[in-house]
PDB file of C-alpha atoms in Angstrom:
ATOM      1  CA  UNK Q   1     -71.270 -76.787 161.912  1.00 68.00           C
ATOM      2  CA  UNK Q   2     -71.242 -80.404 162.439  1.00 64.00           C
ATOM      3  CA  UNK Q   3     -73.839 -81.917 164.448  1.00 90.00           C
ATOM      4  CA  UNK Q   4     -74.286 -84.792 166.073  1.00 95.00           C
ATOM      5  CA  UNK Q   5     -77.400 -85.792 167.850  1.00 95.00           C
ATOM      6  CA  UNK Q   6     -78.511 -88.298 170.088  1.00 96.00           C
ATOM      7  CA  UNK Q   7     -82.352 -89.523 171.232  1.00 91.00           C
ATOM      8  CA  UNK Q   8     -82.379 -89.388 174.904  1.00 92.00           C
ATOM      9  CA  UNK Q   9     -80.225 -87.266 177.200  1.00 94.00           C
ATOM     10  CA  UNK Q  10     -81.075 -89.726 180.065  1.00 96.00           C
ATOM     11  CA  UNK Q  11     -83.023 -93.085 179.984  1.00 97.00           C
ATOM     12  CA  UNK Q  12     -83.883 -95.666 183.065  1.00 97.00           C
ATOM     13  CA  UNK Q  13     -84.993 -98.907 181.940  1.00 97.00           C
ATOM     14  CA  UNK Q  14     -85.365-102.227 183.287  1.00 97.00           C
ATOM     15  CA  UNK Q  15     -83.269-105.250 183.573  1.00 98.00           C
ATOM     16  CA  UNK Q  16     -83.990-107.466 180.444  1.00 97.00           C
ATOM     17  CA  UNK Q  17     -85.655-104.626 178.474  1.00 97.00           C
ATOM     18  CA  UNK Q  18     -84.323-104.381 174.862  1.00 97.00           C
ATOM     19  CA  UNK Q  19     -82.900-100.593 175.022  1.00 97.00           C
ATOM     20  CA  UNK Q  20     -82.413 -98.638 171.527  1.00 97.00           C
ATOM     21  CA  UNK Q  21     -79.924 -95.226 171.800  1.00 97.00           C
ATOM     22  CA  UNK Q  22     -80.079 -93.092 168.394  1.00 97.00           C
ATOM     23  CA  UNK Q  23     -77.186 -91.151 166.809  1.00 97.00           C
ATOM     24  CA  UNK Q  24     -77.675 -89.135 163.759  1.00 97.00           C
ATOM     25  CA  UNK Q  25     -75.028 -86.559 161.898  1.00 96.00           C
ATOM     26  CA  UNK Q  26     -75.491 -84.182 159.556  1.00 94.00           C
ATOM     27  CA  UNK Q  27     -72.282 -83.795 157.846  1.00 90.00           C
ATOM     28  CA  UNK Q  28     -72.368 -86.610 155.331  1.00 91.00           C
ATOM     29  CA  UNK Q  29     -70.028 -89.044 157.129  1.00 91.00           C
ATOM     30  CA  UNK Q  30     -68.677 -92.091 156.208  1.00 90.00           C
ATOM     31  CA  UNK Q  31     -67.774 -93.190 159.626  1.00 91.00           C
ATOM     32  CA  UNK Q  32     -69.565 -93.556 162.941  1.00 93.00           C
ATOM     33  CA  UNK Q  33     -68.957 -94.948 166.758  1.00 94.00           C
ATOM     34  CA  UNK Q  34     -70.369 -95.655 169.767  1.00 97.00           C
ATOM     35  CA  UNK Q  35     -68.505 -95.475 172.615  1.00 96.00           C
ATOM     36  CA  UNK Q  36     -68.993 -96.312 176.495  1.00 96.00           C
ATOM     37  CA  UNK Q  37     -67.573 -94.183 179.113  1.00 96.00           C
ATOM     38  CA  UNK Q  38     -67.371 -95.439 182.824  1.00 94.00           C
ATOM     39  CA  UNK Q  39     -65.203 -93.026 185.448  1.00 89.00           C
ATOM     40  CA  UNK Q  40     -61.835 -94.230 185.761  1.00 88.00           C
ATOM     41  CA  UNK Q  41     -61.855 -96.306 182.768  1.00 90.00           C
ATOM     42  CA  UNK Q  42     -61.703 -93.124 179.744  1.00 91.00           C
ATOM     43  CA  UNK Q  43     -64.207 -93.863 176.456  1.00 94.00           C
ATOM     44  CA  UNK Q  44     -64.142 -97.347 174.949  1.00 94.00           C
ATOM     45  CA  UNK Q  45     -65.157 -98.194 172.050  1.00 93.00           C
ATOM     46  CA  UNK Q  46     -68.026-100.095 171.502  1.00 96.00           C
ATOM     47  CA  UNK Q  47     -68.810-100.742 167.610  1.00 95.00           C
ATOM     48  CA  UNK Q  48     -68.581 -98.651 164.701  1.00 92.00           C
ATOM     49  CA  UNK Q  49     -69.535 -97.929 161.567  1.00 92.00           C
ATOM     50  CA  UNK Q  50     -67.423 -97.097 158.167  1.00 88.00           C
ATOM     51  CA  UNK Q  51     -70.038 -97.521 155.909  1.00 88.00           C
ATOM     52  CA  UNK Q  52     -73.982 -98.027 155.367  1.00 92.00           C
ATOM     53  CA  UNK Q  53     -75.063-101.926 156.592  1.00 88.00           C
ATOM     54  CA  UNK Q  54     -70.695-102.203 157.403  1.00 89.00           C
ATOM     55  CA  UNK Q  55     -69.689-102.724 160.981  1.00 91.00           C
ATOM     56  CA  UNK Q  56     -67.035-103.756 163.252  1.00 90.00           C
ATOM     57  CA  UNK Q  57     -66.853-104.765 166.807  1.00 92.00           C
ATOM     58  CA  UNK Q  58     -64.305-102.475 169.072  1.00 90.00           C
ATOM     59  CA  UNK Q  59     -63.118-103.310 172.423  1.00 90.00           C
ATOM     60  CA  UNK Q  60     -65.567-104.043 174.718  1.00 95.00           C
ATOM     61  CA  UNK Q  61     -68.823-105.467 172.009  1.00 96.00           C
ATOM     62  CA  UNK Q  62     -70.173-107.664 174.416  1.00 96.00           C
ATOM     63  CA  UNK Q  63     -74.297-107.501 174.880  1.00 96.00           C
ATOM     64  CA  UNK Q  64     -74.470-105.163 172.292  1.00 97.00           C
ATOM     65  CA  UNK Q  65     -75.753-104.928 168.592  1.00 97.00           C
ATOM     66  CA  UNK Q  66     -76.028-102.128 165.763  1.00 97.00           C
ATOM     67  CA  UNK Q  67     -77.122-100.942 162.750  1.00 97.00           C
ATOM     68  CA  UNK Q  68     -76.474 -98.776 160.419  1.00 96.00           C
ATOM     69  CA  UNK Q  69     -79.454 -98.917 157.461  1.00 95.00           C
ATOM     70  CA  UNK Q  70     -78.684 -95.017 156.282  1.00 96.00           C
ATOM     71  CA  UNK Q  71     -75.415 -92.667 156.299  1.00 95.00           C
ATOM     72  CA  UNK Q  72     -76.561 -90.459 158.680  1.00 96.00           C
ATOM     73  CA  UNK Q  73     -77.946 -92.954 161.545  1.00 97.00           C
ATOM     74  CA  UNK Q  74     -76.481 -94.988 163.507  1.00 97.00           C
ATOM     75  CA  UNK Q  75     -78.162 -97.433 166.207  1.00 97.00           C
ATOM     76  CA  UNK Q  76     -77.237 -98.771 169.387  1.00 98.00           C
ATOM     77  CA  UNK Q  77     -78.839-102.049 170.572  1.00 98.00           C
ATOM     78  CA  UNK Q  78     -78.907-103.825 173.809  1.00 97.00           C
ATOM     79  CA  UNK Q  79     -80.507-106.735 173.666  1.00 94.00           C
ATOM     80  CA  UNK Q  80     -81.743-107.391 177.258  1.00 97.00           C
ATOM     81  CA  UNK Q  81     -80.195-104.721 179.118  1.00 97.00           C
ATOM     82  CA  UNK Q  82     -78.089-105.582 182.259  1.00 97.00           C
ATOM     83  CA  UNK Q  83     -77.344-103.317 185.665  1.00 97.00           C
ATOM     84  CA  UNK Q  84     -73.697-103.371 184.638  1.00 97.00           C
ATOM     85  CA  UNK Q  85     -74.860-101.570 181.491  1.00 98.00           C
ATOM     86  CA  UNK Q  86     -75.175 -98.574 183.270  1.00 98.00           C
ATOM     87  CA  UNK Q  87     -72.846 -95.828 181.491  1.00 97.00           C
ATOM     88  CA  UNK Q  88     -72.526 -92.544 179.777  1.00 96.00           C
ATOM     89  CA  UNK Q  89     -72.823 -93.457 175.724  1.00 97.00           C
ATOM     90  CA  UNK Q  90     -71.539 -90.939 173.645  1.00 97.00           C
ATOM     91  CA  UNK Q  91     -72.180 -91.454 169.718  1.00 97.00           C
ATOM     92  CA  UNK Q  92     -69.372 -89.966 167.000  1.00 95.00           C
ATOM     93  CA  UNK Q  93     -68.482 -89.778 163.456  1.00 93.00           C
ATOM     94  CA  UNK Q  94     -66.189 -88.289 161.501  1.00 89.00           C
ATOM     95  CA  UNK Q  95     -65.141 -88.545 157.757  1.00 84.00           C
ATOM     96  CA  UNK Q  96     -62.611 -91.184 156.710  1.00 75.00           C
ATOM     97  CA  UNK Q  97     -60.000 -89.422 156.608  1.00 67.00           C
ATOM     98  CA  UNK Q  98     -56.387 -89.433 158.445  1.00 62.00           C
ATOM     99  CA  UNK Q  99     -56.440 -86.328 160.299  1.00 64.00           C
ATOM    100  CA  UNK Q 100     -60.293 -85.417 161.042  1.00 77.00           C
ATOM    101  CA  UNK Q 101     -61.493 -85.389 164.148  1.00 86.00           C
ATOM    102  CA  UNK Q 102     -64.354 -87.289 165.373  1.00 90.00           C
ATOM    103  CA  UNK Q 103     -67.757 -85.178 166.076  1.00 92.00           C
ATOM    104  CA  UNK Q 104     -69.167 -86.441 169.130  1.00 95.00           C
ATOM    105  CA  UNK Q 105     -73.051 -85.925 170.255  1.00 95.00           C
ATOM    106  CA  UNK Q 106     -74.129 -84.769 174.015  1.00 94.00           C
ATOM    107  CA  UNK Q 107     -74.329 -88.528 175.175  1.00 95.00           C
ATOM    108  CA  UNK Q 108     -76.713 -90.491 176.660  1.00 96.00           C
ATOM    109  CA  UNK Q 109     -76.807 -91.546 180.674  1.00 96.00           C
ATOM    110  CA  UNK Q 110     -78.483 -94.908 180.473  1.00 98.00           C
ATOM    111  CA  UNK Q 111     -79.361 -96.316 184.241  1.00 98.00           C
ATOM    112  CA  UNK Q 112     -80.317 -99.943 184.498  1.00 98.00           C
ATOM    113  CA  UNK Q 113     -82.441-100.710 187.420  1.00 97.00           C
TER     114      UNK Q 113
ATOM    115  CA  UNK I   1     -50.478-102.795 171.857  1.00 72.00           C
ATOM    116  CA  UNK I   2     -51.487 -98.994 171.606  1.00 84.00           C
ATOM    117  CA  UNK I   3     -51.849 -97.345 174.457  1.00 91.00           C
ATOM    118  CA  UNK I   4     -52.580 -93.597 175.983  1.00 95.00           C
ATOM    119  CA  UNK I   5     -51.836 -92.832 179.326  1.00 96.00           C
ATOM    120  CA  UNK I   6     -53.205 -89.877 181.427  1.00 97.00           C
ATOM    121  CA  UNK I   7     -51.574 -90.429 184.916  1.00 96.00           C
ATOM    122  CA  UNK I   8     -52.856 -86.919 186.588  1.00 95.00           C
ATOM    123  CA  UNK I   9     -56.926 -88.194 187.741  1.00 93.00           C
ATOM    124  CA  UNK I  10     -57.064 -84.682 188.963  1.00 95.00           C
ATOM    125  CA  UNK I  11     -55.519 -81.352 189.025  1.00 95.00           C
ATOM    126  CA  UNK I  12     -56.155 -77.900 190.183  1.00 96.00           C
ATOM    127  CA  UNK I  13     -55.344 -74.338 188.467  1.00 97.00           C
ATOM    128  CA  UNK I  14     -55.427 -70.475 189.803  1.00 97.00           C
ATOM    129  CA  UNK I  15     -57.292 -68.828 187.100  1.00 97.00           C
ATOM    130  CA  UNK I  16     -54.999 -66.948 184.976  1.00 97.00           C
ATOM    131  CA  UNK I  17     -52.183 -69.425 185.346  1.00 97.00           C
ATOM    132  CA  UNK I  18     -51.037 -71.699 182.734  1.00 98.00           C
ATOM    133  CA  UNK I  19     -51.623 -75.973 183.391  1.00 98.00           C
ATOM    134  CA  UNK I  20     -49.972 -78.478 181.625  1.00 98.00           C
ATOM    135  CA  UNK I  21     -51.653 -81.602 181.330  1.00 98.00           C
ATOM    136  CA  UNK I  22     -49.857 -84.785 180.958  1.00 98.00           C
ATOM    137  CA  UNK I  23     -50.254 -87.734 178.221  1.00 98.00           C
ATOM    138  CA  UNK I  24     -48.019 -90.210 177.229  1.00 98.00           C
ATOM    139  CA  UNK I  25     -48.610 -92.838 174.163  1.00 96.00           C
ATOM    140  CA  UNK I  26     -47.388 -96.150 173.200  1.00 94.00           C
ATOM    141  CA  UNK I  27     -47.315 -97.337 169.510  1.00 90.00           C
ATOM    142  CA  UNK I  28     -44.514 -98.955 167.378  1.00 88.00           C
ATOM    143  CA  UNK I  29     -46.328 -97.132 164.281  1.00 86.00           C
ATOM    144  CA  UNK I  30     -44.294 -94.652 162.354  1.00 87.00           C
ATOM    145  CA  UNK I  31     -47.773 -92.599 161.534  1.00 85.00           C
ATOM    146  CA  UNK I  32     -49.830 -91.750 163.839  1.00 89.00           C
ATOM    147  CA  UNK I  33     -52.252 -89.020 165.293  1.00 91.00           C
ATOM    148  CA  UNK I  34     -52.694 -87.161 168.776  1.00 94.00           C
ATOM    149  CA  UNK I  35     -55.878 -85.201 169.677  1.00 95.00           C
ATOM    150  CA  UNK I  36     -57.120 -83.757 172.376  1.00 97.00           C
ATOM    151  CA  UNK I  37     -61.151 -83.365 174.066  1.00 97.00           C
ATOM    152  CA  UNK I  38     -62.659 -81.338 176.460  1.00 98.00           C
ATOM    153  CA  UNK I  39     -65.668 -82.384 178.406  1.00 96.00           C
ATOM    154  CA  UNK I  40     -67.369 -80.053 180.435  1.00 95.00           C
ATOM    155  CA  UNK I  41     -70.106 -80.951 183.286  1.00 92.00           C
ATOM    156  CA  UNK I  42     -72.478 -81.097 180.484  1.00 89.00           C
ATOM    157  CA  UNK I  43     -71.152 -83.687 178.495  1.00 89.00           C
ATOM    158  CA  UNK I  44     -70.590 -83.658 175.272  1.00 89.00           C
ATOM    159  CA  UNK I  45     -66.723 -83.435 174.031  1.00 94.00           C
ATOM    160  CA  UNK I  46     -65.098 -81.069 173.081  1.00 94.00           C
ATOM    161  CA  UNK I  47     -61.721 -81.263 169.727  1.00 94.00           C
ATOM    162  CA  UNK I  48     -59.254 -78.778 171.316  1.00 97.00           C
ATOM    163  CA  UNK I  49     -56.367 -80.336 169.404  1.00 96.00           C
ATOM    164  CA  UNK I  50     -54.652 -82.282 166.659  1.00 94.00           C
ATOM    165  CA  UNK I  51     -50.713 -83.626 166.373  1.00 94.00           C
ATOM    166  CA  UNK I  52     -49.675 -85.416 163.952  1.00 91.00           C
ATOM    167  CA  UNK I  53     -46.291 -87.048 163.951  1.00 91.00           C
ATOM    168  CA  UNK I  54     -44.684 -85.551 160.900  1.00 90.00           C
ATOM    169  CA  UNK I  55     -45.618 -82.258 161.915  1.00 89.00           C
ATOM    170  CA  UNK I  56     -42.465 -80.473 162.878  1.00 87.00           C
ATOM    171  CA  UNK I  57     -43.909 -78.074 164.945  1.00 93.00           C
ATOM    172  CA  UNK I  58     -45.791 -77.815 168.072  1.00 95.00           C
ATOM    173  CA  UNK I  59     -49.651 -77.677 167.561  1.00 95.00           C
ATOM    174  CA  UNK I  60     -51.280 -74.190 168.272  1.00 96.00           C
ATOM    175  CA  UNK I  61     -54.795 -73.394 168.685  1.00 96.00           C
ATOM    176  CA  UNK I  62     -56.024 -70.169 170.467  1.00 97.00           C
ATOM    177  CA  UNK I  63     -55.013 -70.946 174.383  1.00 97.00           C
ATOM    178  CA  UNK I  64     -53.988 -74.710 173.735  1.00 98.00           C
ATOM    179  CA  UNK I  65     -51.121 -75.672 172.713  1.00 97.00           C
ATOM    180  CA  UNK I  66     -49.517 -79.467 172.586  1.00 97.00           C
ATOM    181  CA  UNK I  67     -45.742 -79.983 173.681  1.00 96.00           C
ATOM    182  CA  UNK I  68     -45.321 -82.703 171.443  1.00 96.00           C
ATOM    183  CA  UNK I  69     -41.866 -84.699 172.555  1.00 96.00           C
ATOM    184  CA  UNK I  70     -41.293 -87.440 169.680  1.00 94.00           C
ATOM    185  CA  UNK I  71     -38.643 -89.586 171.301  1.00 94.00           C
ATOM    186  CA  UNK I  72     -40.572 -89.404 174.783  1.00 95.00           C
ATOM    187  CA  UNK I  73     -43.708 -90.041 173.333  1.00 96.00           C
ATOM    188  CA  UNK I  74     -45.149 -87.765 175.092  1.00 97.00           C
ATOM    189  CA  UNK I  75     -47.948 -84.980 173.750  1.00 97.00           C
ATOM    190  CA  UNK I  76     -48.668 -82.786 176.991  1.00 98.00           C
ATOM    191  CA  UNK I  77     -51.780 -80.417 176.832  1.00 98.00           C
ATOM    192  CA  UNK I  78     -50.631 -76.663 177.699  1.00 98.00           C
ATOM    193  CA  UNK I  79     -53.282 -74.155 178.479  1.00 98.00           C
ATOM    194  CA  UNK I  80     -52.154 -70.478 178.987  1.00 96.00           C
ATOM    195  CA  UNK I  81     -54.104 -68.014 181.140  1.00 96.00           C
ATOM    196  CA  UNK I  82     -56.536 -70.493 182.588  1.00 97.00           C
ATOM    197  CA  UNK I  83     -60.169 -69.476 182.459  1.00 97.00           C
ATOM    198  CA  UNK I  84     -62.932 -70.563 185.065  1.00 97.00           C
ATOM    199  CA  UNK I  85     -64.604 -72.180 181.871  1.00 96.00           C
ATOM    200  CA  UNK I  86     -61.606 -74.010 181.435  1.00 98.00           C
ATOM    201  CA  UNK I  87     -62.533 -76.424 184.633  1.00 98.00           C
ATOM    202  CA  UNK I  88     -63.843 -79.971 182.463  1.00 98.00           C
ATOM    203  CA  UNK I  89     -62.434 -83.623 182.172  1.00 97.00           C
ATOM    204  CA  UNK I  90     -59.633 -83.728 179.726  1.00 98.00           C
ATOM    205  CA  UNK I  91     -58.916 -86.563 177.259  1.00 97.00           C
ATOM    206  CA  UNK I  92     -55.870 -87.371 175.496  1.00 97.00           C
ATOM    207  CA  UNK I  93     -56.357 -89.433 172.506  1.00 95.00           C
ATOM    208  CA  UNK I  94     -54.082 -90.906 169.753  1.00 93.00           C
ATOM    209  CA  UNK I  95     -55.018 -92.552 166.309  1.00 88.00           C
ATOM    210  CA  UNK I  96     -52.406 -94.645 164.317  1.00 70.00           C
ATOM    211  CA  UNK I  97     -52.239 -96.877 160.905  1.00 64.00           C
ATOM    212  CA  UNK I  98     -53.747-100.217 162.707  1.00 59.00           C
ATOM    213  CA  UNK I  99     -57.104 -97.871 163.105  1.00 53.00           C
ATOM    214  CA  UNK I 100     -57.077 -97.233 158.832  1.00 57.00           C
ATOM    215  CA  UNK I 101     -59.630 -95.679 157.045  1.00 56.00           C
ATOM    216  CA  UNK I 102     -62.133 -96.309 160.150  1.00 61.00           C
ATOM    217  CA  UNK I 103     -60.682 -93.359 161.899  1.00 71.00           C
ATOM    218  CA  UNK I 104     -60.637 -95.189 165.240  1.00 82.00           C
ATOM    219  CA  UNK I 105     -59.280 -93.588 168.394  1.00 89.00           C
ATOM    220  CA  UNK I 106     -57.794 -95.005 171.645  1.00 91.00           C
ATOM    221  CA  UNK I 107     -58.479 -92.466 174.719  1.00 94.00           C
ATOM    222  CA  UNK I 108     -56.709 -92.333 177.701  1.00 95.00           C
ATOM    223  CA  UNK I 109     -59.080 -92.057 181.202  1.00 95.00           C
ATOM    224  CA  UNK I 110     -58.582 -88.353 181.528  1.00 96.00           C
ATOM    225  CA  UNK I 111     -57.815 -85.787 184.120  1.00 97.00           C
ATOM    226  CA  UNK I 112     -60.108 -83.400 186.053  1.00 97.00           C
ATOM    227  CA  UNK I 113     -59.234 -79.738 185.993  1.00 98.00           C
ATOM    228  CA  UNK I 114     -60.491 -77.595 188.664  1.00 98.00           C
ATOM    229  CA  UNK I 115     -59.595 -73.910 187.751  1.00 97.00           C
ATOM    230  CA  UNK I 116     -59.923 -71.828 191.023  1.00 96.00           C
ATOM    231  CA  UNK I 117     -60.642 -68.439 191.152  1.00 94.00           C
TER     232      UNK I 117
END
């Protein structure tokens, strides 16, 4: 089975911090995402990932960074984290293909105070 | 633009009765992808689903199914015999040619099922 893991299941941290959220897959995946998701609003996509060291911004980039140094990992930066950072971040991947799905891990609740 | 739309925030169910949940897209592409996601209370999501829009028939997968109307552009979630497990957040998401290779999807914000016993 694929699997898709994430570092924290919930983190509080503290305006300005610099916050790190860890996504690693198993399944030999070329690409990976990070998504937001915010209650009324769906998932939006952050940045992702086709490739080792390759990445491109998705809809809503803004006060975030990432990297992606090995296949299997894929990092989540804010730089000085903000109260309206507070969200649900759910990590994916999936292989580049047309029809695959995309894997998703058990998210990360990320509170700002 | 590409778009998903989920217009049902919330619905309820008796158990054992089907629920169709709605989704309508918007694309101009010719090739494109539908899935569906369950998320239960827990979190993580769930693939129920895949469409794609050269398949000629209606997607089947245990319970689910997806009523897949081209010219509407719609792709409705159907669940038969609704379980008390069933009750999640559904998503309705759709993947066409401007996402490529990257595999990227566009979600709509979901609807609540509440299955009742």
């Amino acid at each position: 089975d694929v699997k898709v893991t994430q570092s924290s299941r919930y983190l509080v941290k503290r305006t300005g911090e610099k916050v790190f959220l860890e996504c690693v897959q198993d399944m030999d995946h070329e690409n990976m995402f990070w998504y937001r998701q915010d209650p009324g609003l769906g998932l939006r996509l952050i940045y992702f990932s086709y490739d080792v060291k390759m990445k491109e911004k998705g809809d809503i980039p803004e006060g975030y960074s990432v990297s992606r140094e090995k296949k299997e990992r894929f990092s989540l930066i804010l730089e000085s984290a903000s109260t309206n950072q507070t969200s649900m971040y759910l990590c994916a991947s999936s292989l580049r293909s047309w029809a695959y799905e995309q894997y998703f891990g058990p998210g990360t609740r990320l509170t700002v105070t | 633009a590409q778009k998903i739309t989920q217009t049902q925030p919330g619905m309820f169910v008796q158990e054992k009765e089907a629920v169709t949940l709605d989704c309508t897209y918007d694309t101009s592409d010719q090739s494109y992808g539908l899935f569906w996601y369950k998320q239960p209370s827990s979190g993580e999501m769930i693939f129920l689903i895949y469409q794609g829009s050269y398949d000629e028939q209606n997607a089947t997968e245990g319970r689910y199914s997806l009523n897949f109307q081209k010219a509407r552009k719609s792709a409705n979630l159907v669940i038969s015999a609704s379980q008390l497990g069933d009750s999640a957040m559904y998503f309705c998401a759709m993947r066409d040619s401007y996402g490529g290779a990257t595999n990227k999807l566009i979600f709509g914000t979901g609807t609540l099922l509440a299955v009742q016993p």
